[in-house]
Coordinates of C-alpha atoms in Angstrom, one line a residue:
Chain K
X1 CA 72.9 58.1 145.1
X2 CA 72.7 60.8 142.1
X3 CA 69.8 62.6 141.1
X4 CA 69.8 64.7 138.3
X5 CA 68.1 67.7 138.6
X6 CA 68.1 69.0 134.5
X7 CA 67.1 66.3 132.4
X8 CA 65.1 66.5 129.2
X9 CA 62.7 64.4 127.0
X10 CA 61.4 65.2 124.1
X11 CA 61.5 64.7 119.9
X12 CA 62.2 67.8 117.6
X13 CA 63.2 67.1 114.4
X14 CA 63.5 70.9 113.1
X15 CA 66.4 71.4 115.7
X16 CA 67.6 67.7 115.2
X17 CA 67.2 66.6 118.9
X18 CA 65.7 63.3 118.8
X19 CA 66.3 62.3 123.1
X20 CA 63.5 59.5 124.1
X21 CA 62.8 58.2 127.8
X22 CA 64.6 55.3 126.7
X23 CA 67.5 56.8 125.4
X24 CA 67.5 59.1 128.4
X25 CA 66.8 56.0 131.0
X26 CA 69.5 54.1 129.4
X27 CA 72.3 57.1 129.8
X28 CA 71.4 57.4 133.7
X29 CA 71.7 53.4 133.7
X30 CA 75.0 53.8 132.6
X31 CA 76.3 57.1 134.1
X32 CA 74.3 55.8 137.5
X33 CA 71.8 58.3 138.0
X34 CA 69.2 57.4 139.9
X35 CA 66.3 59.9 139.2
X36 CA 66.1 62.6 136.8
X37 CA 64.1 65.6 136.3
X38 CA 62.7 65.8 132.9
X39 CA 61.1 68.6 130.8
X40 CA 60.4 69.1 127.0
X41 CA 62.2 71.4 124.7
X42 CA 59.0 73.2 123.2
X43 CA 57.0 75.5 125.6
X44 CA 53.3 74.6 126.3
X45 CA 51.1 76.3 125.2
X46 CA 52.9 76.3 122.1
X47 CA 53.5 74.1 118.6
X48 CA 53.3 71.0 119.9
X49 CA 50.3 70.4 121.4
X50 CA 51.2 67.1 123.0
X51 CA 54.0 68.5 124.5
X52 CA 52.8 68.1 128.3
X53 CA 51.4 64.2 127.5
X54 CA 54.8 63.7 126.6
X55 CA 56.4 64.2 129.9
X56 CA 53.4 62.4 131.2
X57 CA 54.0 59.7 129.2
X58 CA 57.6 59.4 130.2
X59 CA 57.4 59.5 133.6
X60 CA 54.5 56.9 133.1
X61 CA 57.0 53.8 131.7
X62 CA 59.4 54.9 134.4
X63 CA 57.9 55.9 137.2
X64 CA 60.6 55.9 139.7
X65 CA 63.2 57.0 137.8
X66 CA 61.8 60.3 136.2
X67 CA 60.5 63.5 137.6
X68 CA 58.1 65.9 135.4
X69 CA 58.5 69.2 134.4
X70 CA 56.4 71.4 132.3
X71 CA 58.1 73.7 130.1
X72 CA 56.0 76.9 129.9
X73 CA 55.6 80.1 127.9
X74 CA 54.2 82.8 129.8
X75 CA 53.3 84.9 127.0
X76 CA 50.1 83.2 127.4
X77 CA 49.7 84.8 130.5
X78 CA 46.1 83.3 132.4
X79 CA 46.2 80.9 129.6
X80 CA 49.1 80.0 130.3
X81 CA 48.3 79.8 134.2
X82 CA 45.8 77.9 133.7
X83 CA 48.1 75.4 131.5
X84 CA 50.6 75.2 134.4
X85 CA 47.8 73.9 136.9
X86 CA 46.3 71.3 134.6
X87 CA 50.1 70.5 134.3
X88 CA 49.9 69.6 137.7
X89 CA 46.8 68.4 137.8
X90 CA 46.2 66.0 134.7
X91 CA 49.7 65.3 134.0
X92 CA 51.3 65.3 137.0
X93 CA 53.7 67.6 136.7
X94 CA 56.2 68.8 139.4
X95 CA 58.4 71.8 138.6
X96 CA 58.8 74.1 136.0
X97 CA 60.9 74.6 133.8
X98 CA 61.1 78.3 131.5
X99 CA 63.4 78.9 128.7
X100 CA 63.2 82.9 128.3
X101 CA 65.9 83.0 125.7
X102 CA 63.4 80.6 123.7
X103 CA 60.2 82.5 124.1
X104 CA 61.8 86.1 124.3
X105 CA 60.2 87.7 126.9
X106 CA 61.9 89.6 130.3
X107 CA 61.4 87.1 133.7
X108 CA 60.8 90.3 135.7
X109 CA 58.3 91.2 133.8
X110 CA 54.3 90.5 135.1
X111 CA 53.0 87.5 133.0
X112 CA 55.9 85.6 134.0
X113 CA 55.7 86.8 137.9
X114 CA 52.4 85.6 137.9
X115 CA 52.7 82.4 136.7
X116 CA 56.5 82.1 138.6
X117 CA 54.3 83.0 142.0
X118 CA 51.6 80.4 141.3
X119 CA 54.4 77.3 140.8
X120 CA 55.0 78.6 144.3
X121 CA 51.7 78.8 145.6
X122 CA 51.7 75.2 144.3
X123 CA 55.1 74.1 145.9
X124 CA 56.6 74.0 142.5
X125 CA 60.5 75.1 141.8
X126 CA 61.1 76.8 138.6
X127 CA 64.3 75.6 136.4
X128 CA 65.4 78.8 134.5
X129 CA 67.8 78.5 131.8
X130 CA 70.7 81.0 132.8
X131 CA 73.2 81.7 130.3
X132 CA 74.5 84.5 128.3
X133 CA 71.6 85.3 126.4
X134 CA 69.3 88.1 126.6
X135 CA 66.3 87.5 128.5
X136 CA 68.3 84.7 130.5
X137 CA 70.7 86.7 132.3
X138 CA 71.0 86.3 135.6
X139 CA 70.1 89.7 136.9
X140 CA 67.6 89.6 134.9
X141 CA 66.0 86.7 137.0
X142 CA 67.6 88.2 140.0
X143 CA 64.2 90.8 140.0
X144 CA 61.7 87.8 139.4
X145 CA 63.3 86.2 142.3
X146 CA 62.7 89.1 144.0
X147 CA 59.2 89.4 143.4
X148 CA 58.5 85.8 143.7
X149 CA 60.6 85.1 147.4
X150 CA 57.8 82.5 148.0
X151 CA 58.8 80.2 145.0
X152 CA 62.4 78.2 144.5
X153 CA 64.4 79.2 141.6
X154 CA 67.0 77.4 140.4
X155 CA 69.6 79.0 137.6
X156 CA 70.7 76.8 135.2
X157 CA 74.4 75.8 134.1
X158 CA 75.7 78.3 137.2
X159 CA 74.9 80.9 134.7
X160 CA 76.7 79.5 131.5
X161 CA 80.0 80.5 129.9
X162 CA 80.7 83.8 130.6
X163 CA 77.9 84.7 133.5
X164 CA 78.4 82.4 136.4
X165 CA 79.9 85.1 139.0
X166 CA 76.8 87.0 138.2
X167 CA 74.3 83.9 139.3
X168 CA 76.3 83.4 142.0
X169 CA 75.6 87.1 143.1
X170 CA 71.7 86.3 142.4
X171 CA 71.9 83.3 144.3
X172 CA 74.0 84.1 147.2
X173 CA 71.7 87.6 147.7
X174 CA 67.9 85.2 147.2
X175 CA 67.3 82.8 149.7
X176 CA 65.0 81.2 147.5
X177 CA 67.4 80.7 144.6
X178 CA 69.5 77.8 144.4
X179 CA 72.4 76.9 141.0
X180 CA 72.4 73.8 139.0
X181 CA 75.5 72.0 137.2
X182 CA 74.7 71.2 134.3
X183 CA 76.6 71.6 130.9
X184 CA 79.1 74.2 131.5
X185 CA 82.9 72.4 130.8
X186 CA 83.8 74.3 134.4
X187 CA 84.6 72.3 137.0
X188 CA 86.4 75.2 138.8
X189 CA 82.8 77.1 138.6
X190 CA 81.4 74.3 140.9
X191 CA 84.0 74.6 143.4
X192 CA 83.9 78.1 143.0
X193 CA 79.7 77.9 143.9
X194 CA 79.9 75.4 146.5
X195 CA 82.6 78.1 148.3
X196 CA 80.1 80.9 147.6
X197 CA 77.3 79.2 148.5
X198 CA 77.2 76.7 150.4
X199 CA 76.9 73.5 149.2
X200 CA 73.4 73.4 150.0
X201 CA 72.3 75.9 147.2
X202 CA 73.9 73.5 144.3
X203 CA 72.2 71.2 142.6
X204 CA 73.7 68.4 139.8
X205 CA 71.8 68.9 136.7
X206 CA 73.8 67.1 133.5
X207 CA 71.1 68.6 130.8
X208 CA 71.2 65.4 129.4
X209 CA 70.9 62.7 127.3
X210 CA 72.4 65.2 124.3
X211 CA 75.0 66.3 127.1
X212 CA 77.4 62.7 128.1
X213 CA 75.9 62.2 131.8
X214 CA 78.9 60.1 132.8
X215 CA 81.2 63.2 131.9
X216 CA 78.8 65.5 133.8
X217 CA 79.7 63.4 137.2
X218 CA 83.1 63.7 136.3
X219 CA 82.9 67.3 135.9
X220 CA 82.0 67.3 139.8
X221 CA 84.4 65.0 141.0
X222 CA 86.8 67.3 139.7
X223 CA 85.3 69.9 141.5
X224 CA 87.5 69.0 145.0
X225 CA 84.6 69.4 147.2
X226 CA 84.3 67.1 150.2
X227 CA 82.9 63.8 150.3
X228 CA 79.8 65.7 152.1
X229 CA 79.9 68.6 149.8
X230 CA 79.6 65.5 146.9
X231 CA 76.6 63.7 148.6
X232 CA 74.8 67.7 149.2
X233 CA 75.4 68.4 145.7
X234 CA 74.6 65.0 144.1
X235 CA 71.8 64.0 146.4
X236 CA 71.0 65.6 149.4
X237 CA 70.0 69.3 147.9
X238 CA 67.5 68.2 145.0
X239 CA 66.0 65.3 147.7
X240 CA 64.9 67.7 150.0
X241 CA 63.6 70.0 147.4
X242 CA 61.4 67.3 146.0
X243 CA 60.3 65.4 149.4
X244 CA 62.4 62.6 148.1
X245 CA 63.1 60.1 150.1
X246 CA 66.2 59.2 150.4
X247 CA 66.5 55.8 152.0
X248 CA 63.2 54.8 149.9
X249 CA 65.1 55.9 146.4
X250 CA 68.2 53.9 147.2
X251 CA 66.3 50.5 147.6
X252 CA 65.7 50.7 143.9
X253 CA 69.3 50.9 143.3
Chain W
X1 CA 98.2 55.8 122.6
X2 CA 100.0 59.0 121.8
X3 CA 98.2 62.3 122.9
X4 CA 98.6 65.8 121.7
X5 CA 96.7 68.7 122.9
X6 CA 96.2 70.9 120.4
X7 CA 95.1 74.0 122.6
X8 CA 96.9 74.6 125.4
X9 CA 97.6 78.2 126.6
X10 CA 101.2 79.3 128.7
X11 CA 102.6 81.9 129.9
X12 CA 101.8 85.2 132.0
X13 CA 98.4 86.0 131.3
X14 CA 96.3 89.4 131.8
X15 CA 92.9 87.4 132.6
X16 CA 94.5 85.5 135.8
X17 CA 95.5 82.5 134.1
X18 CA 99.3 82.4 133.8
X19 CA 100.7 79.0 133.4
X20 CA 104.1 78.1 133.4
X21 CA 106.1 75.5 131.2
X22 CA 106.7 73.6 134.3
X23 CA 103.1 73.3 135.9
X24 CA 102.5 72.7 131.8
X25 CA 104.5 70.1 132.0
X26 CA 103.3 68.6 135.3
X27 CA 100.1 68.5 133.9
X28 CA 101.0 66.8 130.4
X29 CA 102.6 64.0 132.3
X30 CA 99.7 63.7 134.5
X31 CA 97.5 62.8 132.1
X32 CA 99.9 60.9 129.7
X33 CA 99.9 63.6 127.4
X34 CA 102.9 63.5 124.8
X35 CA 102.6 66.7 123.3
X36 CA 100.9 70.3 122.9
X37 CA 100.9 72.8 120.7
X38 CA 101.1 76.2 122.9
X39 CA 99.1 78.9 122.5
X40 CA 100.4 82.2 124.0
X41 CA 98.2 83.9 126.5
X42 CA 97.6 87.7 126.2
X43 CA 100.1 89.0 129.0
X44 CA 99.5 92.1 131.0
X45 CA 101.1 94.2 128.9
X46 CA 99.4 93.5 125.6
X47 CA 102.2 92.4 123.7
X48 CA 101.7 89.5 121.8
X49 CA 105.0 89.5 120.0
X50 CA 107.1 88.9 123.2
X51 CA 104.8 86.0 124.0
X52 CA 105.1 84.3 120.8
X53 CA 108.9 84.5 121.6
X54 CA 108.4 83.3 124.8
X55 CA 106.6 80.7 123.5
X56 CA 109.1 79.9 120.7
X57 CA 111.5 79.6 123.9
X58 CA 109.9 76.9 125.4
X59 CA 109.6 74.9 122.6
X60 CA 113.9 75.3 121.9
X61 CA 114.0 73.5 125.1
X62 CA 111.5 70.9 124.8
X63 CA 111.5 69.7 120.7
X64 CA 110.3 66.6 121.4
X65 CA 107.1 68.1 124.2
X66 CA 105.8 71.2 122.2
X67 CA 104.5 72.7 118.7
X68 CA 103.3 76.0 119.2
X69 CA 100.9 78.3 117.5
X70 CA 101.9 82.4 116.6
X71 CA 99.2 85.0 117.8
X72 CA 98.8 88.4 116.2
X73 CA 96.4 91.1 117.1
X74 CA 94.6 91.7 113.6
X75 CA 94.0 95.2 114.4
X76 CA 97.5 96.4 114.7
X77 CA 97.3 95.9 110.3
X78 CA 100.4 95.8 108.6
X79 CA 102.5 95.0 111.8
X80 CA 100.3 92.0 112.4
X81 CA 101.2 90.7 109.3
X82 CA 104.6 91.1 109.7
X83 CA 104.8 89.5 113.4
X84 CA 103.2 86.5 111.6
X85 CA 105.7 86.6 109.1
X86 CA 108.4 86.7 112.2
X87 CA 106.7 84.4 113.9
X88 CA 106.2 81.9 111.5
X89 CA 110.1 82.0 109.4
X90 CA 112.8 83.3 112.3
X91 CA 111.0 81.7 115.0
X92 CA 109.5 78.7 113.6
X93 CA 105.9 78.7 114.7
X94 CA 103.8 76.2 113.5
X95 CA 100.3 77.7 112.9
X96 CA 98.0 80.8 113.3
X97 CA 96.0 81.5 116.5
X98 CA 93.0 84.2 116.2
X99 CA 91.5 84.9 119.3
X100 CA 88.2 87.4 118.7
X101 CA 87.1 87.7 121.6
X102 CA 90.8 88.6 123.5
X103 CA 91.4 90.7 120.6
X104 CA 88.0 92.6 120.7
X105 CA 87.8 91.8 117.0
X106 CA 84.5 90.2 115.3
X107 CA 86.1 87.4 113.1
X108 CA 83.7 89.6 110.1
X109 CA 86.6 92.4 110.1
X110 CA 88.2 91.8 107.2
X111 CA 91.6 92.8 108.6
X112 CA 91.9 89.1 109.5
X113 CA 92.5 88.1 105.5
X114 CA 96.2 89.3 105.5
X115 CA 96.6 86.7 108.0
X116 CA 94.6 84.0 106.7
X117 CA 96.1 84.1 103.2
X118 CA 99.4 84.5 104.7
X119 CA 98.9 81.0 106.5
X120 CA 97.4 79.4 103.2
X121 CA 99.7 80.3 101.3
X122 CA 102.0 78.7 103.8
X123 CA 99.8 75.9 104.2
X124 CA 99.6 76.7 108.3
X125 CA 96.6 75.6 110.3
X126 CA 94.6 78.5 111.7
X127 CA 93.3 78.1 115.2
X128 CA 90.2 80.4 115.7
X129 CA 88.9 81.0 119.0
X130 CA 85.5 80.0 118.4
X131 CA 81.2 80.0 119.7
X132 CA 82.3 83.6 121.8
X133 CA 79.3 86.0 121.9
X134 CA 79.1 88.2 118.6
X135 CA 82.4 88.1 117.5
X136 CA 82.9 84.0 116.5
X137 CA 79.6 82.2 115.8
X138 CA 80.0 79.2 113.8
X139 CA 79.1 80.5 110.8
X140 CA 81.6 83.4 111.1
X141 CA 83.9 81.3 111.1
X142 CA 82.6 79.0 107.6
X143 CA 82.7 82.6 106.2
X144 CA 86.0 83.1 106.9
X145 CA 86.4 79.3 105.7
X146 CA 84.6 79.3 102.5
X147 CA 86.4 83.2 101.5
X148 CA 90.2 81.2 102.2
X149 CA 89.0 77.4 100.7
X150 CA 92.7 76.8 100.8
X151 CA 93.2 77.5 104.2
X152 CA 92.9 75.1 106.9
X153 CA 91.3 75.9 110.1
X154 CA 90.1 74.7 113.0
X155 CA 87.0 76.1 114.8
X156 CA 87.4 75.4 118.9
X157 CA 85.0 74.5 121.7
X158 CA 82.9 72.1 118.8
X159 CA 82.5 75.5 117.2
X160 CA 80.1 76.7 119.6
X161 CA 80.3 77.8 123.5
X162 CA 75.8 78.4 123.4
X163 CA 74.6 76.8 127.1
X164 CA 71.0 76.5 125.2
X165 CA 72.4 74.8 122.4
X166 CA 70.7 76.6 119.7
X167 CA 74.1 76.7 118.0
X168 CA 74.9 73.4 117.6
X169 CA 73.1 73.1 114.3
X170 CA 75.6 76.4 112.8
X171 CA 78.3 74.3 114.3
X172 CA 77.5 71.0 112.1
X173 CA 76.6 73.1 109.2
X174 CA 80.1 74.9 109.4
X175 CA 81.6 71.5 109.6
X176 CA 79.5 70.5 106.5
X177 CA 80.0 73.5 104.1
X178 CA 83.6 73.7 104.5
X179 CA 85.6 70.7 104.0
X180 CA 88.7 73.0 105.2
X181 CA 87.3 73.3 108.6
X182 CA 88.1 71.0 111.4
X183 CA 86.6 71.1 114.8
X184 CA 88.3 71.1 118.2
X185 CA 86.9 69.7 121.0
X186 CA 87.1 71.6 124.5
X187 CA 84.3 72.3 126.1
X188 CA 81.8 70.1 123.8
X189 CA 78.9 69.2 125.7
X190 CA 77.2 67.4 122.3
X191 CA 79.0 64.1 121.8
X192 CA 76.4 63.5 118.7
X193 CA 77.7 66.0 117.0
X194 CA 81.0 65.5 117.6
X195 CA 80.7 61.6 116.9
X196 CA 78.0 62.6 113.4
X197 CA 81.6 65.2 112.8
X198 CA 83.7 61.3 112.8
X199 CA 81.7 59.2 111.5
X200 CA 80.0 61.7 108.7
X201 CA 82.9 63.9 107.6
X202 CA 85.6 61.8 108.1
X203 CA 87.8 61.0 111.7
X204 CA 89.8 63.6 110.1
X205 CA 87.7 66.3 110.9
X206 CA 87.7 66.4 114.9
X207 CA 90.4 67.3 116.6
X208 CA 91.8 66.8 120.7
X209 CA 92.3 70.3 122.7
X210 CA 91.9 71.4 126.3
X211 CA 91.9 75.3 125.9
X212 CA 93.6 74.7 129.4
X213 CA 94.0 76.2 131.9
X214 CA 90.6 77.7 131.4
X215 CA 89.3 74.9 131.1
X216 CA 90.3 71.5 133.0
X217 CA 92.5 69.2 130.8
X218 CA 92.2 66.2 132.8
X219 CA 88.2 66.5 131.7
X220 CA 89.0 67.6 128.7
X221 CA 90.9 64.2 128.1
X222 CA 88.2 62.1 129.2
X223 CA 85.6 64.1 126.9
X224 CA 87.2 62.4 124.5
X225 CA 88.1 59.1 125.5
X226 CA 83.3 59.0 126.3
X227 CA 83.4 59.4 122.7
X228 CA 82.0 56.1 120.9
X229 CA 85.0 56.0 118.6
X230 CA 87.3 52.8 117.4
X231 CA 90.9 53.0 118.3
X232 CA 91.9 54.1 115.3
X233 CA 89.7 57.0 115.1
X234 CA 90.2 58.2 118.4
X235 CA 94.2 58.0 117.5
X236 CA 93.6 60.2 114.6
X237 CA 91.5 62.9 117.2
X238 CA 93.8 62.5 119.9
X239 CA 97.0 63.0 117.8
X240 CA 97.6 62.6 114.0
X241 CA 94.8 65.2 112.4
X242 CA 96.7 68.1 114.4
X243 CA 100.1 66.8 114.0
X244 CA 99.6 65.9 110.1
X245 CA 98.4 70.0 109.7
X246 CA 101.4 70.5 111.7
X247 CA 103.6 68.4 109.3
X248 CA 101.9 70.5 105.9
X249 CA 103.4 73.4 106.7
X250 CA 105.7 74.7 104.6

């Protein structure tokens, strides 16, 4: 069983990104993914107000198939606190996802510690994007992590491009940080995290539907990790995270 | 259905990722890939002009396996112009390969024109190392297009190597603006684009490459092969656009 651990859903025409549920549904039918996290591509609070019901409404039509994050921006500080538990609370939410790159602001600094420590206090991981942008670095999140040991962090894309040695630095010196799949064309950096690691602190994320999901498992497979390593980093990993049940899960498939 | 990779690098390299001919080869036959155009990797000691011979070497022995591509280092000027020149008449390169980021020189220096006019006026295909951090965005690389209309190049990585994907738009307005622009494929998570490149601008306009060994040709391959393409577009990505730029230069 796969479960996808980076997923998105959402409509913005003014970056041309137009990825439905059922676009999104239909690509894990296909590529054989099981369950997928799913967060939006505009922060809340933010432009769209709607943003939140969105994933809400998504994870409504398909209820075991999709996982909700809420996509913050902590330069609302309590406001945006305060949006994070009525994500949880109205609209189900259950992670978080924070793009710093998009909102420009430093993880280490306090409004997004404060809002990084309540997703913990509520037993929500936080999806970072992790690339080679400022404000997404990975020793930049290296000091949130820090400050935040109580709440799961998970880089993104194992650090993009040109960064993934230093998230694998981040993540092998925080227990509470783990490294997700998804996007990078680097099937070498997966092996390369897995031996690192340990195959329990990597997660398969696609960043889908605009990224090919299919291609994504492919990217793993040639990875050359065992057939245990596979099921870890596939399955095992983002199930325990999320209290998913395993057995349960694969009766739907 | 016959395959050429149009971006694959050989040779002793300075950044750990020396390939020979033979594992080259290996690999090729591997994947059922007829042909590839080499691109010689920056060795340890800097000098490009013995690699483009090395290069020129490998193809002498294998005609009907390998094209290959001349790389100069546009800060060394004059000289550069001249290994391009040497490269390209005595011996018998096919195209241009700028790498920004290996060179350490933002594709906005204008010390790359020499070079570029050089291959247009030659009518080789430019291979520019493309999407690396501050020195090859997308729309350097349409500036460098629109400045040298009659030269014909080809952006890599689906002109864009950004994880948050803010680039993709610079990379399909590139592609728009500048009908002498073609993209390459490695490393191009966004199929839309590549398949809006198709089915928009023309199956002329994309173009198969694995940038291997970096990254991993066998995935590479099956990027494109995901694609929702007919046959006889995916024949003209996976082998006649490069070869037919091959075959226009003079």
């Amino acid at each position: 069983m796969i479960l996808d651990s980076h997923a998105h859903v959402d409509v913005v025409p003014a970056l041309g990104w137009y990825h439905t549920a059922d676009k999104l549904v239909r690509q894990m039918d296909e590529a054989g993914i099981a369950m997928a996290a799913i967060s939006g591509y505009m922060n809340a609070p933010g432009p769209n107000p709607d943003s939140l019901r969105t994933i809400a409404d998504a994870v409504a039509a398909y209820p075991d198939r999709l996982i909700g994050y809420a996509r913050l921006d902590p330069w609302f500080d309590d406001a945006c606190v305060r949006t994070l538990e009525a994500a949880v609370r109205d609209w189900g939410c259950r992670g978080v996802k924070l793009h710093p790159a998009h909102y420009t602001l430093h993880p280490f600094g306090q409004q997004t510690v404060k809002l990084v420590r309540r997703a913990g206090e509520l037993g929500l991981p936080v999806l970072f994007h992790c690339g080679d942008e400022m404000m997404s670095l990975p020793y930049q999140i290296d000091r949130l992590a820090a400050a935040c040991p109580e709440t799961t962090i998970i880089l993104a894309h194992i650090g993009g491009f040109f960064s993934g040695n230093a998230a694998l630095d981040v993540a092998a010196r925080r227990e509470n940080t783990f490294v997700d799949t998804s996007e990078i064309p680097l099937p070498h950096m997966v092996r390369r995290a897995v031996d690192v690691l340990g195959a329990e602190k990597v997660l398969f994320g696609t960043d889908g539907p605009s990224i090919d999901m299919g291609l994504e498992i492919t990217k793993v497979k040639l990875a050359g990790l065992s057939c245990s390593q596979e099921e870890q980093v596939f399955c095992r990993n983002y199930a325990t995270l999320m209290g998913i049940p395993v057995e349960d899960t694969r009766a739907h498939h | 259905m016959r395959i050429i990779d149009a971006h694959a690098y050989v040779g002793p390299s300075l950044f750990g990722l020396s390939r020979t001919i033979d594992d080259l080869l290996r690999a090729m036959d591997g994947l059922g890939i007829d042909m590839a155009v080499l691109c010689p990797s920056r060795p340890p000691d800097y000098a490009l002009g013995p690699a483009n011979k090395w290069v020129a070497k490998a193809i002498g022995e294998h005609r009907d396996r390998f094209y290959g591509w001349a790389r100069v280092d546009p800060w060394q000027g004059a000289a550069a112009l001249q290994d391009l020149e040497h490269a390209h008449q005595d011996l018998g390169l096919h195209g241009l390969l700028l790498h920004p980021w290996e060179e350490l020189c933002p594709l906005s220096e204008k010390a790359y024109d020499p070079l570029v006019d050089y291959a247009a006026e030659h009518n080789l295909p430019v291979l520019i190392e493309t999407g690396y951090p501050l020195v090859s965005h997308p729309l350097d690389v349409a500036e460098v297009a629109n400045r040298h209309p009659k030269a014909k190049l080809i952006g890599t990585h689906g002109l864009q190597l950004d994880s948050s994907a803010f680039a993709l738009l610079d990379a399909e307005t590139a592609m728009r603006e500048c009908p002498n622009l073609h993209m390459e494929s490695s490393g191009m998570y966004a199929f839309g684009v590549m398949e809006t490149v198709v089915h928009e601008l023309g199956s002329g306009r994309l173009i198969f490459g694995s940038h291997s060994p970096w990254l991993n040709a066998e995935l590479e391959l099956a990027r494109i092969k995901r694609l929702s393409l007919t046959p006889a577009k995916l024949q003209a990505v996976l082998c006649d656009n490069i070869e037919q730029l091959i075959a226009a230069a003079r």
